[in-house]
Amino acid sequence: RSIMKYMSGDNIEANYHEEIYRLMTMDALTQTHNRRYFNEALEREFQRSQRYRRALSLVLFDVDHFKQINDTYGHVAGDSVLRQLALVVKPRLRAQDVMARVGGEEFAVLLPEVEPAGALVAAEKVRSLVERARFVVDSKEFGCTISAGACSFTAEMASPQELYEAADKNLYEAKRAGRNRVVAI
């Protein structure tokens, strides 16, 4: 009970479907993946890690004092900061890593085949990149920082949500400890 349709590469309909898929899986503001795509990738990679006992790490980060940026420079400036932040971080990740905007100013980076020590290095690299970056909005230049929580898959984890919750807990610990830092317990 299947219908198959052949569509060649130069077919307008094929290009249309590819664009629809891209729009469904990408965050329009930052051009990173969206929460929906991230959840699917997390589920897929978690299952693969469970099945083959492969390393998998997750880094969650968000912009420190983002409300203050919006209040000081305006919401358009806040959006610009998120766009620029994605342009700073995304090119420095590996091709197989999945970067996604998972909340207002919160991002996730899924790191397949990365052990805990590597997750800490990756999270610190992202934190340092953002700290050194200068954000320009309407000829005003300023900096910002992020807090990050990193976590790695363990055999005791029964679901992808446990991995996410552990990274989220570490993110909030980084914020409680003073921001502009990485926690990977």
Coordinates of C-alpha atoms in Angstrom, one line a residue:
R1 CA 0.0 0.0 0.0
S2 CA 2.7 2.4 -1.0
I3 CA 2.9 4.9 -3.8
M4 CA 6.4 5.7 -5.1
K5 CA 7.2 8.8 -7.1
Y6 CA 10.5 9.4 -8.9
M7 CA 11.6 13.0 -8.8
S8 CA 14.8 14.0 -10.6
G9 CA 17.3 16.5 -9.1
D10 CA 16.4 19.3 -11.5
N11 CA 12.7 18.9 -10.8
I12 CA 11.0 22.0 -9.4
E13 CA 8.8 19.9 -7.2
A14 CA 11.8 18.2 -5.6
N15 CA 13.4 21.5 -4.9
Y16 CA 10.1 22.7 -3.4
H17 CA 10.0 19.7 -1.1
E18 CA 13.6 20.2 0.0
E19 CA 12.9 23.8 0.8
I20 CA 9.8 22.9 2.8
Y21 CA 11.8 20.4 4.8
R22 CA 14.5 23.0 5.4
L23 CA 12.0 25.5 6.7
M24 CA 10.4 22.9 9.0
T25 CA 13.8 22.0 10.6
M26 CA 15.6 25.3 10.8
D27 CA 15.1 28.3 13.2
A28 CA 14.4 31.2 11.0
L29 CA 16.2 33.7 13.2
T30 CA 19.5 32.0 13.8
Q31 CA 19.7 29.5 10.9
T32 CA 20.5 26.8 13.3
H33 CA 18.3 23.7 13.7
N34 CA 15.0 24.2 15.6
R35 CA 13.8 22.4 18.7
R36 CA 11.8 19.8 16.7
Y37 CA 14.8 18.7 14.7
F38 CA 17.0 18.7 17.8
N39 CA 14.6 16.4 19.6
E40 CA 14.6 13.9 16.7
A41 CA 18.4 14.0 16.5
L42 CA 18.7 13.6 20.3
E43 CA 16.4 10.5 20.2
R44 CA 18.3 9.0 17.2
E45 CA 21.8 9.6 18.7
F46 CA 20.7 8.4 22.1
Q47 CA 19.4 5.2 20.7
R48 CA 22.6 4.7 18.7
S49 CA 24.7 5.3 21.8
Q50 CA 22.6 2.8 23.8
R51 CA 22.7 0.2 21.2
Y52 CA 26.4 0.4 20.3
R53 CA 27.8 1.7 23.6
R54 CA 29.1 4.8 21.8
A55 CA 30.0 8.2 23.4
L56 CA 27.4 11.0 23.2
S57 CA 27.6 14.4 24.8
L58 CA 25.3 17.4 25.1
V59 CA 26.0 21.0 25.8
L60 CA 23.3 23.4 26.7
F61 CA 24.0 27.1 26.9
D62 CA 22.2 30.4 27.0
V63 CA 23.1 34.1 27.0
D64 CA 23.8 35.6 30.3
H65 CA 21.5 38.6 31.3
F66 CA 19.7 38.4 27.9
K67 CA 16.8 40.4 29.3
Q68 CA 19.2 43.2 30.1
I69 CA 20.3 43.2 26.5
N70 CA 16.7 43.4 25.3
D71 CA 15.9 46.1 27.9
T72 CA 19.0 48.2 27.1
Y73 CA 19.2 47.9 23.3
G74 CA 15.7 46.7 22.3
H75 CA 14.3 43.4 21.1
V76 CA 15.6 43.9 17.6
A77 CA 19.1 44.1 19.1
G78 CA 18.4 40.9 21.1
D79 CA 17.5 39.1 17.9
S80 CA 20.6 40.4 16.2
V81 CA 22.8 39.2 19.1
L82 CA 21.2 35.7 18.7
R83 CA 21.9 35.7 15.0
Q84 CA 25.5 36.9 15.5
L85 CA 26.1 34.4 18.2
A86 CA 25.0 31.5 15.9
L87 CA 27.4 32.9 13.2
V88 CA 30.2 32.9 15.8
V89 CA 29.6 29.4 17.1
K90 CA 28.2 27.2 14.3
P91 CA 31.2 27.4 12.0
R92 CA 33.5 26.2 14.8
L93 CA 31.6 23.0 15.4
R94 CA 32.2 19.7 13.6
A95 CA 30.0 18.8 10.6
Q96 CA 28.3 15.9 12.6
D97 CA 27.5 18.1 15.6
V98 CA 23.9 19.4 15.8
M99 CA 23.5 23.0 17.0
A100 CA 19.9 24.0 17.7
R101 CA 18.0 26.9 19.2
V102 CA 15.9 25.1 21.8
G103 CA 14.4 28.1 23.6
G104 CA 14.4 31.9 23.5
E105 CA 18.1 32.5 24.1
E106 CA 19.0 28.9 24.8
F107 CA 21.0 26.7 22.5
A108 CA 22.0 23.0 22.4
V109 CA 24.9 21.3 20.8
L110 CA 24.7 17.5 20.4
L111 CA 28.1 16.0 20.2
P112 CA 28.1 12.4 18.8
E113 CA 31.2 10.3 19.6
V114 CA 32.4 12.8 22.2
E115 CA 33.5 11.6 25.7
P116 CA 32.9 13.7 28.8
A117 CA 36.4 15.3 28.7
G118 CA 35.8 16.3 25.1
A119 CA 32.4 17.7 26.0
L120 CA 34.0 20.0 28.6
V121 CA 36.5 21.2 26.0
A122 CA 33.8 21.8 23.5
A123 CA 31.7 23.7 25.9
E124 CA 34.6 25.8 27.1
K125 CA 35.5 26.6 23.5
V126 CA 32.0 27.8 22.8
R127 CA 32.0 29.9 26.0
S128 CA 35.4 31.5 25.1
L129 CA 34.3 32.2 21.5
V130 CA 31.2 34.1 22.7
E131 CA 33.2 36.0 25.4
R132 CA 35.7 37.2 22.8
A133 CA 33.1 38.1 20.2
R134 CA 31.9 41.7 19.7
F135 CA 28.3 42.2 18.8
V136 CA 27.3 45.1 16.7
V137 CA 23.8 46.5 16.6
D138 CA 23.0 49.9 15.1
S139 CA 26.7 51.0 15.3
K140 CA 26.8 50.1 19.0
E141 CA 29.3 47.5 19.9
F142 CA 29.2 45.4 23.0
G143 CA 30.1 41.9 24.4
C144 CA 28.1 39.2 26.1
T145 CA 28.7 35.9 27.8
I146 CA 27.1 32.6 28.1
S147 CA 26.7 29.9 30.7
A148 CA 26.9 26.3 29.7
G149 CA 26.1 22.9 31.1
A150 CA 27.6 19.8 29.6
C151 CA 26.7 16.1 30.2
S152 CA 27.5 12.8 28.6
F153 CA 25.6 9.6 28.0
T154 CA 25.9 6.9 30.7
A155 CA 24.6 3.4 30.6
E156 CA 22.3 4.2 33.5
M157 CA 20.3 6.7 31.5
A158 CA 17.0 5.3 30.3
S159 CA 15.9 8.1 28.0
P160 CA 17.2 11.1 26.0
Q161 CA 15.3 13.3 28.4
E162 CA 17.6 12.2 31.2
L163 CA 20.6 13.3 29.2
Y164 CA 18.9 16.7 28.5
E165 CA 17.8 17.2 32.1
A166 CA 21.4 16.5 33.4
A167 CA 22.8 19.0 31.0
D168 CA 20.1 21.5 31.9
K169 CA 20.9 21.0 35.6
N170 CA 24.5 21.7 34.9
L171 CA 23.5 24.9 33.0
Y172 CA 21.6 26.2 35.9
E173 CA 24.5 25.3 38.3
A174 CA 26.7 27.4 36.0
K175 CA 24.3 30.3 36.3
R176 CA 24.1 29.9 40.1
A177 CA 27.9 29.8 40.4
G178 CA 28.2 33.3 38.8
R179 CA 27.6 32.9 35.0
N180 CA 30.2 33.0 32.2
R181 CA 31.3 29.5 33.1
V182 CA 30.9 25.8 32.2
V183 CA 29.7 23.1 34.5
A184 CA 30.1 19.5 33.6
I185 CA 29.5 17.3 36.7

